[in-house]
Amino acid sequence: MDSKCYIGIDIGSISTKGVVIDSNNNIIASKYLWTEGSPINATKNVVSSLKEQLDNKNICKDVYGIGTTGSARNLIGTILNANLVKNEITAHAIGTLSRYPDTKTILEIGGQDSKLIIIRNGVVVDYAMNTLCAAGTGAFLSSQAKRLGIEIEQLGKIALSSKNPTKIAARCTVFAESDLVHKAQIGHSKEDIVAGICKAVVNNYLNNLAKGKSIEDKVIFQGGVSKNVGVVEAFKKALNKEVYVDKDSHLMGALGVAILSKNINKNGNKLNFDFNIKDIDFKTIGTECKGCPNNCEIVNIYKDGKLIDKMGGRCDKGNQITKIS
Amino acid sequence: MQNKKYKYRVSFPHIGNYYVPIYNWFSNILDKNTTKIIIPKKMSKQTLEFGSNNSPDFICLPFKYNVGNFIESLNQGANVLVQAGGGCKYGYYAELQEQILKDMGYDFKYITLVEKGKIKPFKIYKKFKELNPNLTFFKFIYRFCVAALIAYFLDKFEDYIRLNISYEEKIGKFEVIHKIFLLKLRNIKSISQLFKVKNKYMKKLKNIKLISKEDRNEKIKIGIIGELFTSMEQFSSNNIEKKLNKLGAATKRYTTVTYLLVKKPLEMKRLIKKSKKYIEYELGADGTTSVAHAIELADNGYDGIIHIKPFGCTPEENAIPILQKISKDKNIPIMYLTFDTQNSDTALDTRLEAFYDMLVMNKEKKKVDVLDNKEALDG
C-alpha cells in the first residue's frame, strides 16, 4: 500500500475544516471546529487533531500535497507552506464531483457567504456568489438562534416541529431581525418563528443567487448550514425536488482542495511538512503602508520571530520583504 | 502657496488615463501665464472617502469619485472645475456637484461641457474665453480635435495592450512602454508630432515578443461589458482587467472614449437591429451596448463575459435580465459584478479566480469532447 497522503484545509469565517485523504480520495482523517476569529490557532488545532487521528489508526503517512481554501486561504497557505491555494468555489465543485459525478446543481451556504454552482457534464458552467450582503447565510442563522436562546445545533429540529411557519421578511438581515422581534412580540410560537427563519434563508438564497439559473437534478446541498435539517426541508419544499446532503457535506471544500493539491503535484515530490505545527510560534502583525494615500493594511507573518511573508498590499511596494538579515 | 501666482487653477475629474488628452487640450487653449492646470491626485481610498462623505448615500458610484477628485483638487488650490454629462444620472452630476461643493464652503467657477443633455461648442468656447480672452474659436476647436486624436490613439494603444498583455514572453515590457507613451502624449504640440510619437511607440509595442499562436489560442479570452465609468476607471473596479491578465486571460473591452463619442452614436441603430431578438428600444446609457456586445462576444468565440456596473446604475440593472437570457441561449457564462465603496480585494479575487478556473475547465472539456468525436468518427 502506498503511504502517500494529501491534506486539505478549508478556513472559513465561522469554522475551520481539515481532511487527510489517500491516493484514492478516501477521507482517512477529518476535523471540524470553530475558527473563533483566529484562523492560525484553529488551523493548529485542526492539524494536531488530524495527526492524532492518524496516530491512533497507526498509519504513518507521508504528505505529498497541502491545499488551502476559504477566506483565510492565503494566510494559512503561507503558514503551512501549501503547494496549492485555491478559491472555495472551485474547491467545492471538485470535492462534490469526486463523490457525485452526476451532480448538476450545488447549493452551498457557509458562515458568511453562499454560492450556487451549476454543473453540466461534470464541468462547472456557471456560478453565483452573494455580493455586498451576508443576508441568508449561516451568520444570520446563528445570530438569530442566539437571540431566541436556542443552541444553533437544535435549530433544525425545532423548525421541523412547526406546522405553520411564520412569514419573515428575508431581503435584509437587519429588516428580518426587526420583523422577527415583531412576530415574537405579537405572540407567534418559537417553533413557528424558527421554521420561518429557515424558510427566510432559503427564500433569500433563491431570490439572490438563483435568478435566471435553472436548478436541475441532482441537487446537492452543502456547507455548514446543510447540517440544519430545517433549511434542508425548506429547500426541498421551495424547489420541489429531492435535495441530497452528504454525511461529509461540511467537508467538501477541504476535500476538494486536497484532491486539487494531489493533482497539481505531478512529479510526486514529498513535501516538507511538520505535523507538529502546534509547537511553532506564528505571529501576525498588521501595519499600514504609508507609501501612498491608499494606506493598504499590510499583514506581516512571523514564524518563530522571523518574518516569512507580507500580504495585503495593492502594489508590490508594501508587500516586499526588506531583508534585515 | 505657489499656486496663488496663477489667477486660474483649472481641474477636472479623473477617468482612466484620459487626464492625458484633457490636460493637453486645456494646456493649449489656456494662457500659461495666468492659468495652471491641476491634474487631480491619483485615485485612492482617500478620494473615495472624501467623495462618499459628501455625496448622497444612494447616488451611483462615479458621482462619489468625481466629488472626491474635486475636493482633492480644491484643497490643492483649484478654482475652476470642469465637468461633462451624459444620458443617465450623469446628466445632473454637474448641477448637484456644484451645489454640494459650494455648500461645503469652496469658492470656484464651474464649467459644464454638456448642458441639458446637449453639447453646444460655441457656448463652451465662450466659457473658456472668459479664462483666456485671446482664445479664438478656431484654436479652441482645433485643439479639441488634437486632444480627441490623442484619446483615439491612446485607446488604440491600450486596446492592443489589453488583448496581448497576457501573451507577453517577458512580463512587464508592455507596462513600461505604456507609461512612457502616456508621458509623451501629455505635451504633444502639433498633429504631426502626435503622429510621430504614436508611430514610434506603436511600433515599439508591436515589436514586443509574444508567445506562439498555438499557445495564444490556449489562453482564455474574456469580454468586459457594462457601465462606462467602472469600465474605464480601473481604480473603481479594483483593477479588474489587470487581475484577469495576471490570471492569464486576455481581455476585450469596447467602452472607450473614442467608442462612446464617435462609434456608438453611429452604430446605435445597427446594434439594436442586430439584437432585435432581445431589445426593441434603447435601454439608456450603456445598457443597449452591453446587450449587443454580449451577443457579439458570444458569436466571436469568447470564453466568458464579465458585466460590471457601479452600485445604483439603473440602465445596467435593466440590462441584466436580458443578459441572463443571452447567457442561456448562447451558452456563454456571464458573471455580474457590482462595485461600491467597499474596497476589499479578497471578495473580487475569489470570484475572478473561480470564474477563470471555470472557463479553463470548460475549455479543456470542450477539447476532450472534440477529440472524442473525432475518434468516434475515425473508428
XYZ file of N, CA, C and O in Angstrom, chain A residues 3 20 33 41 77 81 86-87 90 93 143 193 240 248 261 283 303 312:
72
model
N 1.911 5.010 0.800
C 1.649 5.760 2.012
C 1.527 7.247 1.736
O 1.795 8.058 2.588
N -7.612 14.632 5.705
C -6.461 13.957 5.122
C -7.027 12.878 4.223
O -7.908 12.117 4.635
N -13.954 22.435 13.389
C -14.100 23.223 14.623
C -14.297 24.706 14.309
O -14.151 25.144 13.179
N -4.742 29.755 15.079
C -4.937 28.794 16.156
C -5.843 27.661 15.734
O -5.597 26.496 16.046
N -2.137 29.347 3.825
C -1.310 28.758 2.777
C 0.164 29.066 3.018
O 1.029 28.206 2.866
N 2.917 26.345 4.250
C 3.758 26.117 3.095
C 3.036 25.245 2.070
O 3.577 24.280 1.542
N -6.387 27.726 -3.291
C -7.443 27.781 -4.310
C -8.695 28.426 -3.741
O -8.980 28.312 -2.555
N -9.464 29.091 -4.609
C -10.717 29.689 -4.153
C -11.729 28.607 -3.791
O -11.670 27.480 -4.276
N -14.164 26.682 -6.728
C -13.559 25.561 -7.440
C -13.397 24.365 -6.498
O -13.710 23.232 -6.872
N -16.689 22.552 -5.882
C -17.154 21.813 -7.051
C -16.368 20.517 -7.208
O -16.949 19.444 -7.427
N -26.901 34.182 14.638
C -27.241 35.346 15.462
C -28.706 35.273 15.898
O -29.046 35.649 17.026
N -41.494 30.520 14.530
C -40.524 31.555 14.157
C -39.238 30.918 13.638
O -38.689 31.330 12.604
N -39.186 21.910 -4.837
C -39.989 20.764 -5.238
C -39.114 19.678 -5.867
O -39.416 19.133 -6.928
N -20.574 14.071 4.834
C -19.433 14.964 4.996
C -19.674 16.305 4.309
O -18.744 16.956 3.843
N -4.707 19.512 -4.684
C -3.278 19.543 -4.343
C -2.613 18.245 -4.780
O -1.429 18.217 -5.109
N 3.165 34.531 14.384
C 2.624 35.790 14.856
C 2.303 36.654 13.644
O 3.049 36.648 12.658
N 7.367 33.684 11.635
C 7.464 32.306 12.078
C 8.642 32.245 13.034
O 9.771 32.559 12.640
N -1.362 41.769 1.516
C -2.426 42.735 1.711
C -2.254 44.023 0.940
O -3.167 44.816 0.839
